[in-house]
Amino acid sequence: NAGVTQTPKFRVLKTGQSMTLLCAQDMNHEYMYWYRQDPGMGLRLIHYSVGEGTTAKGEVPDGYNVSRLKKQNFLLGLESAAPSQTSVYFCASRGTGTRSGANVLTFGAGSRLTVL
Amino acid sequence: GQNIDQPTEMTATEGAIVQINCTYQTSGFNGLFWYQQHAGEAPTFLSYNVLDGLEEKGRFSSFLSRSKGYSYLLLKELQMKDSASYLCAVIRNAGNNRKLIWGLGTSLAVNP
């Protein structure tokens, strides 16, 4: 069981370049999330999805777009990268239901992005 | 408003016991998580409390008091590998929306 897989793990971009981070989960989870983590800021939600074909904005959505064309994949796009988007990005997923385990987020290993 | 407070840093000795506190202020409380995050790695799930009381899981225990807006994570028989950041997160329900509010984490250093 791979869980949540993120690609790429590392990327260096120049200001203005675009890129896409891919998140894939094999747990048949409905909910998927993209977070960014910065020193002193904690985890901040960028966008999330409650199911295939749906997306919603989180706390810090500006400068990012997402798509959930397939249930198992959640893509995070940066159309025109800025130095302020230098961060570690984490994808996470969870299931639904009333079982206590349904609330637990499973995280990917993270993608470290540097924008010069 | 909604707020989570936990100490920024703590230091403890191998073999000892350490308690990491988390206080929160939020409406619509619907559960509290503790996650562990080693440097350069992803957060991993430790515990989930939704009712008052103590949940024990091996060397780790988590306590919740909803009336006091307070939780703690207790780590016993500390090992060097327990050096990590410990994140407290609260589930807040508002109507049909469920929001997870994260604390900034407590960085624990375990010394020999």
Short mmCIF file of C-alpha atoms in Angstrom, two decimals:
data_model
loop_
_atom_site.label_atom_id
_atom_site.label_comp_id
_atom_site.label_asym_id
_atom_site.label_seq_id
_atom_site.Cartn_x
_atom_site.Cartn_y
_atom_site.Cartn_z
CA ASN A 1 0.00 0.00 0.00
CA ALA A 2 1.69 3.19 -1.19
CA GLY A 3 -0.70 5.54 0.65
CA VAL A 4 -0.20 9.11 -0.61
CA THR A 5 2.48 9.74 -3.21
CA GLN A 6 3.67 13.18 -4.24
CA THR A 7 5.80 14.07 -7.24
CA PRO A 8 8.22 15.71 -7.62
CA LYS A 9 9.96 15.67 -4.25
CA PHE A 10 12.17 18.64 -5.08
CA ARG A 11 11.95 21.39 -7.68
CA VAL A 12 13.67 24.69 -8.32
CA LEU A 13 11.82 27.24 -10.43
CA LYS A 14 12.55 30.70 -11.71
CA THR A 15 10.09 33.50 -11.04
CA GLY A 16 7.29 33.38 -13.58
CA GLN A 17 7.65 29.71 -14.48
CA SER A 18 4.76 27.33 -14.11
CA MET A 19 4.64 23.84 -12.70
CA THR A 20 2.28 21.16 -11.43
CA LEU A 21 2.58 19.05 -8.32
CA LEU A 22 0.90 15.67 -8.50
CA CYS A 23 -0.67 13.85 -5.59
CA ALA A 24 -1.93 10.28 -5.91
CA GLN A 25 -3.62 8.15 -3.26
CA ASP A 26 -4.58 4.49 -3.43
CA MET A 27 -6.87 4.36 -0.38
CA ASN A 28 -10.08 5.28 -2.23
CA HIS A 29 -10.32 8.43 -0.10
CA GLU A 30 -12.95 11.01 -0.97
CA TYR A 31 -11.22 14.03 0.57
CA MET A 32 -7.90 15.39 -0.60
CA TYR A 33 -5.97 18.46 0.53
CA TRP A 34 -2.99 20.59 -0.41
CA TYR A 35 -1.10 22.33 2.39
CA ARG A 36 1.98 24.45 2.50
CA GLN A 37 4.28 24.50 5.51
CA ASP A 38 6.58 27.40 6.29
CA PRO A 39 8.76 28.06 9.35
CA GLY A 40 6.77 29.80 12.06
CA MET A 41 3.53 29.54 10.06
CA GLY A 42 2.51 25.95 10.54
CA LEU A 43 0.38 24.04 8.05
CA ARG A 44 -1.85 26.24 5.91
CA LEU A 45 -4.56 24.88 3.65
CA ILE A 46 -4.30 25.96 0.02
CA HIS A 47 -7.13 24.07 -1.69
CA TYR A 48 -9.10 20.94 -0.99
CA SER A 49 -11.49 18.55 -2.69
CA VAL A 50 -14.43 16.63 -1.27
CA GLY A 51 -14.73 14.31 -4.24
CA GLU A 52 -13.93 13.70 -7.88
CA GLY A 53 -14.65 16.77 -9.98
CA THR A 54 -14.95 19.15 -7.02
CA THR A 55 -12.47 21.64 -5.55
CA ALA A 56 -12.67 24.43 -3.00
CA LYS A 57 -10.44 27.21 -1.69
CA GLY A 58 -8.63 26.97 1.60
CA GLU A 59 -6.92 29.69 3.64
CA VAL A 60 -4.22 30.68 1.14
CA PRO A 61 -5.46 29.89 -2.39
CA ASP A 62 -4.06 32.87 -4.29
CA GLY A 63 -1.53 31.98 -6.95
CA TYR A 64 -2.55 28.31 -7.03
CA ASN A 65 -5.04 26.25 -8.99
CA VAL A 66 -6.13 22.64 -8.50
CA SER A 67 -7.91 19.90 -10.35
CA ARG A 68 -9.45 16.58 -9.30
CA LEU A 69 -10.34 14.86 -12.57
CA LYS A 70 -9.87 11.41 -11.09
CA LYS A 71 -10.69 10.37 -7.55
CA GLN A 72 -7.19 9.16 -6.84
CA ASN A 73 -5.36 12.26 -8.13
CA PHE A 74 -5.23 15.85 -6.94
CA LEU A 75 -3.07 18.28 -8.89
CA LEU A 76 -1.71 21.59 -7.61
CA GLY A 77 -0.66 24.12 -10.22
CA LEU A 78 1.40 27.27 -10.01
CA GLU A 79 0.75 29.35 -13.12
CA SER A 80 3.41 32.01 -12.50
CA ALA A 81 5.68 31.11 -9.61
CA ALA A 82 6.78 33.78 -7.14
CA PRO A 83 9.52 33.67 -4.49
CA SER A 84 6.77 33.83 -1.83
CA GLN A 85 5.69 30.38 -2.99
CA THR A 86 8.98 28.85 -1.86
CA SER A 87 7.75 26.29 0.64
CA VAL A 88 7.23 22.63 1.44
CA TYR A 89 3.98 21.38 0.01
CA PHE A 90 2.08 18.47 1.53
CA CYS A 91 -0.79 16.58 0.05
CA ALA A 92 -3.13 14.70 2.38
CA SER A 93 -6.22 12.56 2.08
CA ARG A 94 -8.89 11.06 4.30
CA GLY A 95 -11.95 8.90 4.03
CA THR A 96 -15.53 9.56 5.07
CA GLY A 97 -17.88 7.99 7.58
CA THR A 98 -18.39 7.95 11.30
CA ARG A 99 -15.59 5.60 12.26
CA SER A 100 -12.92 7.48 14.21
CA GLY A 101 -10.31 6.46 11.66
CA ALA A 102 -12.25 8.23 8.92
CA ASN A 103 -11.13 11.59 10.27
CA VAL A 104 -7.42 10.83 10.15
CA LEU A 105 -5.38 12.59 7.50
CA THR A 106 -2.71 10.61 5.71
CA PHE A 107 0.06 12.82 4.35
CA GLY A 108 2.38 12.45 1.42
CA ALA A 109 6.13 12.81 1.92
CA GLY A 110 6.16 16.44 0.79
CA SER A 111 7.43 18.42 -2.18
CA ARG A 112 10.11 21.03 -1.53
CA LEU A 113 9.75 23.93 -3.97
CA THR A 114 12.22 26.78 -4.32
CA VAL A 115 11.39 29.79 -6.48
CA LEU A 116 14.36 31.98 -7.37
CA GLY B 1 -12.11 33.52 17.23
CA GLN B 2 -10.23 30.29 16.85
CA ASN B 3 -6.78 29.73 18.26
CA ILE B 4 -4.44 26.92 19.25
CA ASP B 5 -1.54 27.41 21.61
CA GLN B 6 1.28 25.00 22.28
CA PRO B 7 4.84 25.61 23.49
CA THR B 8 7.33 26.30 20.74
CA GLU B 9 10.16 24.16 22.09
CA MET B 10 10.77 21.60 24.82
CA THR B 11 13.79 19.61 25.90
CA ALA B 12 13.83 16.32 27.77
CA THR B 13 16.20 13.51 28.66
CA GLU B 14 16.24 10.02 27.23
CA GLY B 15 14.20 7.66 29.41
CA ALA B 16 12.20 10.47 31.02
CA ILE B 17 8.54 11.49 30.65
CA VAL B 18 7.44 14.66 28.90
CA GLN B 19 4.03 16.32 28.64
CA ILE B 20 3.23 18.60 25.71
CA ASN B 21 0.23 20.84 26.29
CA CYS B 22 -2.22 22.26 23.79
CA THR B 23 -4.93 24.78 24.57
CA TYR B 24 -7.56 25.80 22.09
CA GLN B 25 -10.40 28.24 21.68
CA THR B 26 -12.96 27.37 19.06
CA SER B 27 -16.68 26.98 18.56
CA GLY B 28 -18.07 23.78 17.07
CA PHE B 29 -15.33 21.58 18.54
CA ASN B 30 -15.49 18.06 17.12
CA GLY B 31 -12.22 16.37 18.00
CA LEU B 32 -8.50 16.90 18.49
CA PHE B 33 -5.53 15.28 16.79
CA TRP B 34 -1.89 14.90 17.68
CA TYR B 35 0.57 14.35 14.86
CA GLN B 36 4.31 13.74 14.96
CA GLN B 37 6.58 15.27 12.35
CA HIS B 38 10.28 14.46 12.07
CA ALA B 39 12.46 17.05 10.40
CA GLY B 40 12.11 16.91 6.63
CA GLU B 41 9.30 14.37 6.77
CA ALA B 42 5.52 14.31 6.64
CA PRO B 43 3.27 14.54 9.70
CA THR B 44 2.14 11.13 10.93
CA PHE B 45 -0.93 10.42 13.03
CA LEU B 46 -0.48 9.75 16.74
CA SER B 47 -3.85 10.11 18.41
CA TYR B 48 -7.42 11.35 18.14
CA ASN B 49 -9.60 12.47 21.07
CA VAL B 50 -13.21 13.47 20.76
CA LEU B 51 -14.44 12.64 24.28
CA ASP B 52 -12.96 13.73 27.60
CA GLY B 53 -10.36 11.50 29.12
CA LEU B 54 -7.14 9.70 28.49
CA GLU B 55 -6.35 7.59 25.43
CA GLU B 56 -3.31 5.36 25.87
CA LYS B 57 -1.36 3.88 23.00
CA GLY B 58 1.90 2.27 24.02
CA ARG B 59 4.41 4.88 25.20
CA PHE B 60 2.15 7.71 24.04
CA SER B 61 -1.04 8.92 25.74
CA SER B 62 -3.32 11.82 24.90
CA PHE B 63 -5.73 13.58 27.22
CA LEU B 64 -8.66 15.86 26.45
CA SER B 65 -10.78 18.19 28.56
CA ARG B 66 -13.41 19.82 26.38
CA SER B 67 -14.70 22.09 29.15
CA LYS B 68 -11.20 23.53 29.64
CA GLY B 69 -10.22 23.59 25.97
CA TYR B 70 -7.13 21.62 26.87
CA SER B 71 -5.24 18.59 25.71
CA TYR B 72 -1.87 17.09 26.41
CA LEU B 73 0.33 14.48 24.81
CA LEU B 74 2.32 12.39 27.25
CA LEU B 75 5.42 10.59 26.05
CA LYS B 76 6.93 7.99 28.37
CA GLU B 77 10.33 6.28 28.32
CA LEU B 78 11.63 8.84 25.89
CA GLN B 79 13.88 7.67 23.11
CA MET B 80 16.18 9.68 20.88
CA LYS B 81 13.91 8.94 17.93
CA ASP B 82 11.13 10.88 19.70
CA SER B 83 12.96 14.11 18.83
CA ALA B 84 10.44 15.68 16.47
CA SER B 85 7.79 18.35 16.17
CA TYR B 86 4.39 17.52 17.70
CA LEU B 87 1.38 19.14 16.09
CA CYS B 88 -1.96 19.69 17.78
CA ALA B 89 -4.96 20.12 15.47
CA VAL B 90 -8.62 20.77 16.27
CA ILE B 91 -11.67 19.88 14.18
CA ARG B 92 -14.17 22.72 14.03
CA ASN B 93 -17.63 22.13 12.61
CA ALA B 94 -19.55 25.12 11.31
CA GLY B 95 -22.80 24.07 9.67
CA ASN B 96 -21.93 21.66 6.88
CA ASN B 97 -18.31 22.75 6.89
CA ARG B 98 -15.59 20.90 8.72
CA LYS B 99 -12.35 22.77 9.27
CA LEU B 100 -9.08 21.52 10.70
CA ILE B 101 -7.18 24.15 12.67
CA TRP B 102 -3.49 23.47 13.19
CA GLY B 103 -1.21 24.61 15.96
CA LEU B 104 2.33 25.70 15.10
CA GLY B 105 3.84 22.63 16.68
CA THR B 106 6.12 21.91 19.61
CA SER B 107 9.70 21.00 18.74
CA LEU B 108 10.90 18.35 21.21
CA ALA B 109 14.59 17.65 21.61
CA VAL B 110 15.50 14.45 23.47
CA ASN B 111 19.01 14.52 24.85
CA PRO B 112 21.10 11.51 25.96
#
